[in-house]
Amino acid sequence: MKTNFSRRWFVKGLAAVAVIASFPGAAFARATGAFKADKTDSVVNVLFGDLPIEASSQITFRLPDIAENGAVVPATVATEIEGVTQIAIVIDENPNPLSAVFDIGESSVADVSTRIKVGKSSVARAYVKSRGRVFMTTREVKVTIGGCGG
Amino acid sequence: MIRGTVCLVALLAGAGSASADPESDRQALARYFEQRFPDVEVAAHIDGAYALNAQTREQWLAMEDFPPYEFSVDDGEVLFGASFKDGSGYQDCFGDGNVKAHFPYFDLKEQSVVTLELAINDCRVASGEEPLAYDGEDIALLSAYMAFTSRDSVIDIEVPPEGLAAYEEGKQYYYSRRGQLNFSCSHCHMQMSGMKLRAETLSATIGHVTHWPVYRLKWQEIGPLHRRFKECNEQVGAEGLEYQSETYRNLEYFLTYMSQGLPLNGPASRK
Amino acid sequence: MKRFIALSSMLFVCLLAQANQLTMESVSEQILQAESLHQKARTVGHGWVITLKLIEQAKAALADDQLIKADELSKRALGTALASVTQSIKEKRVWRSRKPSS
Amino acid sequence: MTVKPVKIRGRLKGVIANIKCLMPHPMETGTRRDDAGELIPAHYIRTVTCLHNDSEVMTAHWGPSVSKDPYFSFKIKTASVGDSIKVSWVDNLGETSSGDIVLK
C-alpha cells in the first residue's frame, strides 16, 4: 500500500512543480511555501534555488540594534544596485523566517520600509535579487522582555 | 510702607517653607532636571524617555512617521462629530476640541479635579446621553482626537486656593513610597530618570502628561494616562486604582502643573 | 505611631500564645486581622497586591481543610498587611524629603 | 471585521514619489491566544499591489510576521503631479481593501 501512495504523490508533485515554476517572482515564493519554511536555508533554497548568495555592502538595511518592542520593529531595505527585481526580509529565529518579499517593478526604486515582528533576538537578513544574482547583508536585532520587571 | 514690607517678608518666608505653592514646586523640579540633564532643554522632556535615549528615539521617530494611532484620531473625529439625541454635540461643549491645554481644572461646585475624560461625560450627561466607560474604547478615541486638535497649544491650568488640597494630595501621592517594592514615582522618574530598568529608559517627571492618550506598542491600542498609572502601581506591587478615581485625578492635576507652560504633543506612540 | 507599635506587638504576642492550638477559628481570626490591616492600608492608598493574593490563598486553603497551609499563608498575609500599614504611616511623615527644595 | 480603507500619503520630490501607507489589519499569526485561552485563527494580509496610473509598479507578499496595522513605504521613479497611486491588499481570508491618492 505504501509504495503506490508515494508514487501517486510523486506524479502529483511533478505536475505541481511544473505549474508553480511559471509564476513570476514572489508569487513563486508564495506558491512554493517559502512563507511556511521554518529555517532560513530552506527559505533561501525555495526563493533563489542554488544561486550563490553574495554578501554585499551596497545594501542599506536599517533595523534597530535593540527593538523597542518585538511586535513592531521598523525595517528598511534600500540599495543602489541596478536592476533590482526582488527584495526579501528574513528573520532567522522567527518560527517562519521569511517575513516579506517585494517584487520591484522597473519604475520602482529599490527602497522599501515596513514594520515586522521579531520573536526573539536574531540575525536578520536582507536579500536583493538583481540580474540573476542574489546579494545579502545581515544585521543583529536584540529583543528584550518588555517592562521594568517587579 | 512698613506694613507692606512686613507682610511681604511673611509671604516670602511662607513660600520658602513647606507651603504648597505649585509654581515654586514646578520651578524647583525644572531646576532639578536642568542640573540632572544640562544638555536637555526642559521642554524636550515632552518626548519622555525618547528625549534621554538617542537609540530608542530613532525607532520612535520611525513609528511617528506614520503612527498607528492615526486611525484612532480618525475614528475619534467621527465620534466627536456625531450629534446627541437632543441634537447638540461635543462641539457645543468643546468647540473644535482644542481645549486640552486647560485640563484638568478644579471645579469649585464639585470641589474636585475635572479631567478631560470627566468633562466628556459631563457634556454627554448634560444632553441626556449615557456616560462612557472610562476604560472603554470610545472615550480613548474621543480624547485622542481632542489631544490631536490641541497639539502645540501650551499647558495653562490653574490651581486656585480651593484646589490646593487636591494638588497637594497628588504631590504627596507622587513622592510617597508604595507597594511591596516600596518605590515612589519620584524614585524612578526623578532620581533614576535617564537610567535603565532592564531595557527601559526611565523618563523624567516633567513632560509626563503632555502626550496622552498614548498608543503603546505593548497594548497594540491607544490608552489613557490612568491606565499607565494603574500599570505602574501594579509594577511596584501596589494595588492599582480605578481610572478617573479621585487619587488618579489629583495625581494628574499635580503632574500637569509640573508641565505647565509646555506644548501638548499628543496623542503619541510609545513602546 | 507609638500607640500603633504597641498594638501590633500585642497582636503578635497573642498570636504566638495560640500558635500551638491551631484551630479553624484561630486561622480564620488571623485572616480577618490580615484583611482589616490590609483595608487600613488600602484606604490611604497603600494596599499591596501580595496581601490580597495571600489572603485569597489562605481562605482557599482553609476551605480545603488544609489548616497548616492556611495558617502559614494567613501569617504571611498578616506580615505583608502590617508592612503596608507601616509603610503608609512612615511615608506620611517622610515624603516631603523627596521633593526638590524650592 | 469591518474592512477599512488604506491610508496613503504621497510626496513628490522631482520625479521621485515617496509613498507611505498604513493599512488597518489585525495581522494575526494564528499562534496567539485570546483572554479565554482560545487560539485566534490566522488572519493576515498576503499580497499588496501598488498601481501607478493603473500599471503595477510594486507587489509585496507578506507572511503573518508583518506587524499589526501594517506600514509600507516605497518610492516610484518617473512620477509627476496628477498621477494616481492606488494600493490594495488581499488577506488569507479573501478580504480586500484599497486606498488611492492623486499626487500633488
XYZ file of C-alpha atoms in Angstrom:
627
model
C 0.000 0.000 0.000
C 2.801 2.345 0.913
C 4.545 2.267 -2.447
C 1.627 3.304 -4.629
C 0.854 6.056 -2.127
C 4.274 7.567 -2.656
C 4.097 7.007 -6.427
C 0.818 8.942 -6.596
C 2.392 11.784 -4.599
C 5.372 11.750 -6.925
C 3.263 12.160 -10.058
C 1.136 14.897 -8.455
C 4.294 16.609 -7.190
C 5.768 16.716 -10.692
C 2.647 18.351 -12.098
C 2.524 20.871 -9.267
C 6.138 21.941 -9.725
C 5.562 22.486 -13.448
C 2.631 24.789 -12.728
C 4.319 26.692 -9.942
C 7.513 27.363 -11.847
C 5.599 29.506 -14.319
C 4.585 32.019 -11.613
C 6.545 35.318 -11.698
C 8.801 36.431 -8.849
C 7.432 36.413 -5.360
C 4.266 34.624 -6.307
C 6.625 31.697 -6.833
C 7.687 32.168 -3.194
C 4.103 32.213 -2.004
C 3.070 29.218 -4.012
C 6.063 27.104 -3.030
C 5.559 27.662 0.693
C 8.622 29.828 1.266
C 6.494 31.537 3.910
C 5.836 28.161 5.557
C 9.527 27.183 5.698
C 10.801 27.100 9.279
C 14.535 27.527 8.568
C 16.381 30.249 6.674
C 18.258 27.753 4.492
C 15.034 26.271 3.145
C 13.623 29.778 2.572
C 16.710 30.737 0.558
C 16.612 27.448 -1.308
C 12.986 27.934 -2.307
C 13.399 31.624 -3.213
C 16.707 31.526 -5.042
C 17.328 27.837 -5.809
C 21.092 27.247 -5.918
C 22.091 30.769 -6.953
C 25.148 31.812 -4.897
C 24.336 34.296 -2.111
C 26.884 37.119 -2.372
C 27.474 39.205 0.775
C 27.224 42.878 -0.196
C 27.974 46.175 1.499
C 25.844 48.043 -1.010
C 22.599 47.255 0.789
C 21.346 49.690 3.444
C 19.494 47.517 5.940
C 18.130 49.734 8.713
C 16.962 47.806 11.762
C 17.298 48.812 15.435
C 20.071 47.130 17.470
C 17.674 46.745 20.405
C 13.993 46.589 19.423
C 11.699 48.793 21.499
C 9.060 46.130 21.117
C 9.441 42.870 19.213
C 5.894 43.194 17.874
C 6.657 46.330 15.852
C 10.236 46.587 14.553
C 10.777 49.257 11.863
C 12.825 47.825 8.969
C 14.137 49.484 5.795
C 15.980 47.876 2.867
C 17.462 50.220 0.261
C 20.201 49.726 -2.337
C 21.954 51.497 -5.182
C 22.461 48.200 -7.004
C 20.971 48.457 -10.520
C 18.214 46.279 -11.973
C 16.803 45.044 -8.682
C 13.711 42.877 -9.179
C 13.188 41.438 -5.701
C 13.907 42.246 -2.040
C 13.283 39.819 0.819
C 13.484 40.234 4.606
C 14.299 37.133 6.674
C 14.490 36.791 10.489
C 16.423 33.614 11.331
C 14.842 32.991 14.741
C 11.214 33.611 13.741
C 9.052 30.459 13.553
C 8.760 31.217 9.822
C 11.889 33.232 8.999
C 10.554 34.744 5.750
C 8.755 37.983 6.710
C 8.218 39.776 3.426
C 9.115 39.640 -0.249
C 8.855 42.686 -2.521
C 8.656 42.467 -6.338
C 10.256 45.684 -7.573
C 8.938 46.874 -10.950
C 11.246 48.797 -13.300
C 9.700 52.167 -12.367
C 10.077 51.487 -8.630
C 13.105 52.481 -6.564
C 14.798 49.645 -4.635
C 13.939 51.212 -1.267
C 11.160 49.727 0.870
C 10.181 50.116 4.529
C 7.778 48.222 6.727
C 7.366 47.064 10.353
C 7.877 43.423 11.281
C 7.517 41.150 14.271
C 10.721 39.684 15.696
C 10.074 36.824 18.120
C 13.423 36.878 19.890
C 16.925 38.227 19.430
C 18.032 37.128 15.993
C 20.186 37.608 12.924
C 18.132 39.488 10.325
C 18.893 39.170 6.617
C 18.065 41.407 3.643
C 18.279 39.742 0.228
C 18.383 41.714 -3.037
C 17.963 39.932 -6.377
C 19.186 41.712 -9.496
C 20.017 40.396 -12.951
C 20.252 36.762 -11.903
C 22.442 37.461 -8.854
C 21.461 37.468 -5.185
C 23.113 39.877 -2.729
C 22.670 39.785 1.032
C 23.510 41.724 4.165
C 22.803 40.884 7.796
C 22.041 42.796 10.976
C 21.749 41.713 14.633
C 18.497 42.707 16.327
C 18.022 42.153 20.064
C 14.576 41.736 21.520
C 14.188 42.250 25.258
C 11.420 41.217 27.593
C 9.468 44.433 27.991
C 8.524 46.063 31.244
C 10.503 47.090 34.298
C 10.046 43.669 35.933
C 8.896 43.683 39.529
C 5.147 101.197 53.777
C 6.468 99.262 56.792
C 3.283 97.180 56.990
C 3.685 96.327 53.279
C 7.229 95.046 53.668
C 6.384 93.102 56.833
C 3.568 91.282 55.026
C 5.839 90.736 52.003
C 8.551 89.223 54.193
C 5.964 86.978 55.850
C 4.761 85.894 52.426
C 8.267 85.067 51.225
C 9.041 83.235 54.453
C 5.805 81.306 53.982
C 6.671 80.462 50.365
C 10.102 79.297 51.403
C 8.740 76.793 53.894
C 6.597 73.774 53.176
C 3.526 75.714 51.963
C 2.032 74.188 48.854
C 2.923 76.711 46.172
C 2.617 74.927 42.821
C 4.702 77.440 40.886
C 7.702 77.177 43.225
C 7.353 73.373 43.161
C 7.409 73.463 39.371
C 10.435 75.753 39.220
C 12.320 73.593 41.717
C 11.549 70.491 39.639
C 12.604 72.246 36.414
C 15.905 73.263 38.069
C 16.382 69.658 39.278
C 16.130 68.326 35.714
C 18.217 71.170 34.252
C 21.020 70.170 36.615
C 20.491 66.469 36.009
C 20.386 66.795 32.198
C 22.295 70.007 31.412
C 22.141 69.451 27.652
C 18.436 68.612 27.512
C 16.010 71.512 27.190
C 13.271 71.286 29.850
C 10.686 71.428 27.053
C 12.372 68.449 25.343
C 11.052 66.189 28.134
C 7.642 66.203 26.436
C 9.102 63.313 24.397
C 9.594 61.339 27.596
C 12.294 58.670 27.519
C 12.966 59.498 23.860
C 14.472 62.805 24.996
C 17.011 60.836 27.020
C 17.974 57.928 24.729
C 19.124 58.606 21.165
C 18.894 54.967 20.027
C 15.298 54.472 21.068
C 14.442 57.975 19.809
C 15.420 56.894 16.293
C 12.977 53.963 16.428
C 10.280 56.205 17.891
C 10.657 58.726 15.063
C 10.292 55.849 12.561
C 6.994 54.994 14.264
C 5.820 58.610 14.428
C 6.458 58.901 10.673
C 3.072 57.239 10.081
C 1.915 56.238 13.555
C -0.701 53.547 14.194
C -2.746 55.973 16.357
C -3.806 57.884 13.244
C -6.744 55.507 12.916
C -7.766 56.340 16.490
C -7.665 60.055 15.693
C -9.802 59.478 12.565
C -12.293 57.322 14.491
C -12.289 59.898 17.306
C -13.122 62.620 14.796
C -16.168 60.668 13.630
C -17.342 60.181 17.242
C -16.674 63.861 18.011
C -18.776 64.939 15.051
C -21.744 62.714 15.875
C -24.668 64.563 17.453
C -26.573 63.540 20.558
C -30.254 62.606 20.637
C -31.153 66.158 21.616
C -29.389 67.481 18.535
C -26.479 69.045 20.385
C -22.969 67.596 20.222
C -19.462 67.728 21.626
C -18.823 70.941 19.664
C -21.254 72.702 21.955
C -19.079 71.802 24.931
C -15.613 71.833 23.381
C -15.761 73.847 20.144
C -13.249 72.291 17.735
C -11.746 70.164 20.518
C -8.662 72.311 21.082
C -9.259 72.588 24.831
C -6.904 70.023 26.406
C -4.418 72.761 27.423
C -6.822 73.855 30.170
C -7.410 70.417 31.649
C -7.594 69.273 34.350
C -9.189 72.147 36.263
C -10.539 72.381 39.794
C -14.360 72.534 39.803
C -15.456 74.853 42.630
C -19.006 73.498 42.669
C -17.948 69.837 42.733
C -14.892 70.680 44.860
C -12.880 68.155 42.816
C -10.488 67.889 39.873
C -12.176 67.608 36.478
C -10.134 65.878 33.761
C -10.933 65.930 30.028
C -12.499 62.459 30.335
C -14.823 63.672 33.118
C -15.749 66.740 31.059
C -16.604 64.483 28.081
C -19.043 62.538 30.248
C -20.425 65.724 31.838
C -21.121 67.012 28.324
C -22.910 63.765 27.402
C -24.963 63.582 30.583
C -25.997 67.244 30.181
C -27.584 66.193 26.849
C -29.255 63.116 28.316
C -26.685 60.688 26.928
C -25.224 57.708 28.770
C -21.737 58.408 30.208
C -18.899 56.443 28.557
C -16.857 53.839 30.443
C -13.519 55.359 31.462
C -11.669 52.182 30.438
C -13.657 51.894 27.205
C -12.526 52.498 23.634
C -14.832 55.402 22.729
C -13.536 57.737 25.409
C -9.942 56.933 24.374
C -10.772 57.720 20.731
C -12.523 60.982 21.642
C -9.631 62.134 23.832
C -7.190 61.062 21.075
C -8.971 63.354 18.615
C -9.148 66.228 21.121
C -5.478 65.739 22.032
C -4.667 65.904 18.316
C -6.620 69.139 17.796
C -4.951 70.573 20.945
C -1.451 69.841 19.670
C 1.098 72.659 20.163
C -1.177 74.655 22.462
C 0.641 75.316 25.726
C -0.472 73.743 29.010
C -2.134 76.501 31.010
C -4.014 75.244 34.063
C -4.815 76.949 37.353
C -4.584 75.814 40.965
C -6.998 78.107 42.832
C -6.677 78.245 46.651
C -9.637 75.834 46.882
C -7.723 73.411 44.637
C -4.508 73.417 46.678
C -5.579 70.454 48.808
C -6.228 68.284 45.721
C -2.918 69.436 44.193
C -1.115 68.639 47.464
C -2.683 65.160 47.609
C -1.454 64.485 44.070
C 2.012 65.680 45.059
C 2.059 63.533 48.199
C 0.974 60.503 46.162
C 3.802 61.146 43.712
C 6.519 61.336 46.353
C 5.265 58.503 48.639
C 6.748 55.017 48.542
C 4.147 52.430 47.590
C 3.688 48.690 47.041
C 5.819 45.765 48.070
C 8.812 47.085 46.089
C 8.476 50.232 48.203
C 9.155 52.729 45.384
C 7.624 56.137 44.883
C 7.069 57.611 41.400
C 9.937 60.017 42.112
C 12.460 57.226 42.724
C 12.195 56.070 39.089
C 11.200 59.288 37.345
C 13.494 61.692 39.205
C 16.415 60.029 40.926
C 16.743 57.300 38.256
C 15.464 59.266 35.245
C 17.669 58.718 32.176
C 18.982 55.441 33.610
C 17.675 51.979 32.772
C 15.488 49.421 34.496
C 16.213 46.310 32.448
C 15.744 47.606 28.894
C 13.519 50.519 29.914
C 14.916 54.046 29.873
C 13.175 55.989 32.657
C 11.517 59.245 31.587
C 11.546 62.492 33.584
C 8.590 63.774 35.599
C 8.351 66.987 33.613
C 6.556 66.352 30.333
C 4.847 63.202 31.604
C 1.312 64.305 30.733
C 1.782 66.277 27.508
C 1.453 63.397 25.028
C -1.572 61.400 26.216
C -3.579 59.340 25.239
C -0.827 57.041 24.030
C -0.667 54.138 21.589
C 1.601 51.710 23.406
C 3.078 49.001 21.146
C 2.697 46.733 24.192
C -1.072 47.393 24.295
C -1.408 47.393 20.485
C -4.092 50.054 21.036
C -4.453 53.593 22.340
C -4.913 54.004 26.102
C -5.471 56.783 28.656
C -2.978 58.166 31.217
C -4.747 56.476 34.143
C -4.182 53.079 32.512
C -0.443 53.826 32.795
C -0.878 54.974 36.442
C -2.611 51.663 37.277
C 0.013 49.618 35.418
C 2.863 51.463 37.160
C 1.213 50.898 40.568
C 0.941 47.185 39.875
C 4.557 47.003 38.724
C 5.726 48.095 42.184
C 3.270 45.677 43.812
C 0.713 48.303 44.782
C -2.991 47.861 44.107
C -3.962 49.841 41.013
C -6.928 52.159 41.376
C -9.901 52.868 39.110
C -9.456 55.120 36.067
C -10.636 58.647 36.966
C -10.604 57.798 40.690
C -10.071 60.881 42.838
C -6.483 59.821 43.677
C -5.531 59.478 39.997
C -7.250 62.754 39.081
C -5.331 64.570 41.832
C -2.103 62.923 40.665
C -2.836 64.077 37.083
C -3.582 67.556 38.453
C -0.175 67.736 40.172
C 1.700 66.225 37.198
C 0.003 68.583 34.737
C 1.050 71.615 36.750
C 4.619 70.250 36.721
C 4.391 70.535 32.899
C 2.754 73.983 32.988
C 3.901 76.040 30.015
C 4.967 73.054 27.901
C 3.366 72.377 24.487
C 0.942 69.474 24.095
C 2.140 66.774 21.716
C -0.451 64.038 21.987
C -1.508 61.519 21.015
C 1.867 59.744 20.798
C 3.229 56.262 20.258
C 5.290 54.568 22.965
C 6.946 51.190 23.284
C 2.975 55.863 65.865
C 3.899 54.635 69.389
C 0.307 53.568 70.013
C 0.399 51.553 66.801
C 3.631 49.715 67.600
C 2.199 48.744 70.995
C -0.968 47.448 69.282
C 0.848 45.354 66.682
C 3.343 43.843 69.123
C 0.462 42.890 71.415
C -1.182 41.291 68.362
C 1.888 39.177 67.711
C 2.234 38.119 71.329
C -1.327 36.752 71.480
C -0.822 35.039 68.115
C 2.257 33.246 69.396
C 0.350 32.147 72.501
C -2.281 30.496 70.351
C 0.276 29.012 67.973
C 0.058 25.510 69.362
C -3.804 25.292 69.444
C -4.145 25.572 65.676
C -7.879 25.610 65.047
C -10.194 26.739 62.295
C -11.151 29.692 64.482
C -7.581 30.792 65.180
C -6.659 30.696 61.487
C -9.798 32.458 60.273
C -9.209 35.018 63.031
C -5.747 35.604 61.570
C -7.273 36.030 58.104
C -9.749 38.586 59.455
C -6.932 40.528 61.103
C -4.908 40.485 57.890
C -7.983 41.725 55.996
C -8.633 44.567 58.422
C -4.979 45.675 58.372
C -4.987 45.464 54.567
C -8.142 47.575 54.458
C -6.475 50.116 56.763
C -3.550 50.462 54.316
C -5.790 50.424 51.238
C -7.962 53.344 52.400
C -4.853 55.556 52.448
C -3.653 54.262 49.055
C -1.076 51.800 50.337
C -2.722 48.431 49.640
C -0.330 45.756 48.368
C -1.246 43.206 45.701
C 0.636 40.411 47.509
C -1.501 40.768 50.654
C -4.697 40.282 48.673
C -3.241 37.174 46.975
C -2.104 35.652 50.271
C -5.499 36.282 51.881
C -7.284 34.574 48.989
C -4.901 31.613 49.100
C -5.313 31.343 52.877
C -9.103 31.319 52.525
C -8.906 28.659 49.815
C -6.610 26.502 51.968
C -8.951 26.924 54.934
C -11.967 25.978 52.819
C -9.966 22.939 51.734
C -9.324 21.999 55.396
C -5.566 22.431 54.926
C -5.187 24.039 58.331
C -1.381 24.204 58.431
C -1.141 25.722 54.962
C -3.951 28.187 55.753
C -2.168 29.175 58.969
C 1.121 29.747 57.211
C -0.490 31.761 54.400
C -2.561 33.889 56.784
C 0.565 34.624 58.857
C 2.357 35.796 55.723
C -0.692 37.860 54.771
C -0.659 39.402 58.244
C 3.014 40.217 57.786
C 2.614 41.984 54.436
C -0.572 43.738 55.617
C 1.307 45.033 58.648
C 4.236 46.130 56.469
C 1.849 48.045 54.171
C 0.276 49.849 57.140
C 3.740 50.669 58.467
C 4.695 51.986 55.022
C 1.630 54.242 54.903
C 2.365 55.684 58.356
C 6.082 56.233 57.661
C 5.515 57.787 54.261
C 3.011 60.249 55.683
C 5.968 61.624 57.659
C 8.834 61.471 55.205
C 7.503 62.001 51.655
C 8.374 65.729 51.621
C 12.065 64.851 51.899
C 11.994 63.703 48.264
C 10.555 66.946 46.903
C 13.302 69.098 45.349
C 13.821 72.060 47.686
C 12.357 75.243 46.242
C -14.008 42.690 10.808
C -15.146 45.905 9.145
C -12.627 46.426 6.379
C -11.152 49.917 6.497
C -9.509 51.744 3.585
C -5.729 52.071 3.209
C -4.411 55.446 4.354
C -1.890 56.774 1.830
C 0.394 59.784 1.812
C 2.387 60.774 -1.242
C 5.127 63.397 -1.565
C 6.670 64.308 -4.870
C 10.352 65.247 -4.998
C 11.262 65.924 -8.600
C 10.251 62.738 -10.428
C 10.517 60.510 -7.342
C 7.259 59.931 -5.468
C 7.615 58.912 -1.796
C 4.555 56.823 -0.974
C 3.709 55.848 2.602
C 0.690 53.787 3.566
C -0.889 52.375 6.674
C -3.380 49.505 6.460
C -5.742 48.757 9.347
C -5.478 44.969 9.798
C -5.071 42.662 12.839
C -2.287 40.564 11.200
C -2.952 37.550 13.411
C -0.286 34.857 13.179
C -2.641 32.043 14.191
C -0.445 31.192 17.150
C -1.766 33.847 19.553
C -4.390 33.051 22.221
C -7.209 35.332 23.388
C -8.014 36.007 27.056
C -10.072 32.806 27.217
C -7.022 30.848 26.038
C -8.518 30.081 22.651
C -6.253 30.158 19.583
C -7.024 33.181 17.420
C -7.163 31.987 13.772
C -4.501 33.258 11.345
C -5.680 36.404 9.598
C -3.035 38.395 7.760
C -2.512 40.389 4.565
C -0.814 38.196 1.961
C -0.494 40.443 -1.069
C -0.199 44.195 -1.515
C -0.450 45.564 -5.035
C 0.683 49.102 -5.848
C -0.505 50.759 -9.029
C 0.888 53.933 -10.569
C -1.578 55.284 -13.132
C -3.158 51.814 -13.140
C 0.046 49.970 -14.012
C 1.532 47.663 -11.396
C 4.810 49.040 -10.086
C 5.270 47.046 -6.890
C 3.836 43.910 -5.346
C 4.536 42.860 -1.789
C 3.978 39.360 -0.424
C 3.744 39.206 3.351
C 3.692 36.474 5.940
C 1.906 36.866 9.298
C 5.098 38.291 10.857
C 4.416 41.727 9.381
C 3.222 43.916 12.272
C -0.408 44.730 13.062
C -1.858 47.716 11.089
C 0.968 47.284 8.561
C 3.060 50.241 7.435
C 4.549 50.151 3.954
C 6.593 52.805 2.218
C 8.078 52.677 -1.280
C 9.302 55.054 -3.945
C 8.340 55.419 -7.611
C 10.528 56.903 -10.333
C 9.077 58.912 -13.260
C 6.131 60.266 -11.219
C 4.532 63.668 -11.706
C 1.733 65.863 -10.379
C -1.695 64.455 -11.166
C -0.533 60.817 -11.255
C -2.827 58.362 -9.485
C -1.429 55.941 -6.894
C -3.549 53.027 -5.740
C -2.579 50.496 -3.061
C -4.753 47.437 -2.474
C -4.365 44.330 -0.318
C -5.839 40.813 -0.132
C -5.655 38.725 3.047
C -5.685 34.981 3.679
C -9.451 35.039 4.262
C -10.047 36.669 0.890
C -10.954 40.053 2.352
C -9.643 43.019 0.429
C -9.372 46.787 0.691
C -7.580 49.639 -1.009
C -6.858 53.335 -0.989
C -5.847 55.808 -3.629
C -4.480 59.336 -3.951
C -3.559 61.766 -6.663
C -0.033 63.157 -6.441
C 0.053 66.864 -5.795
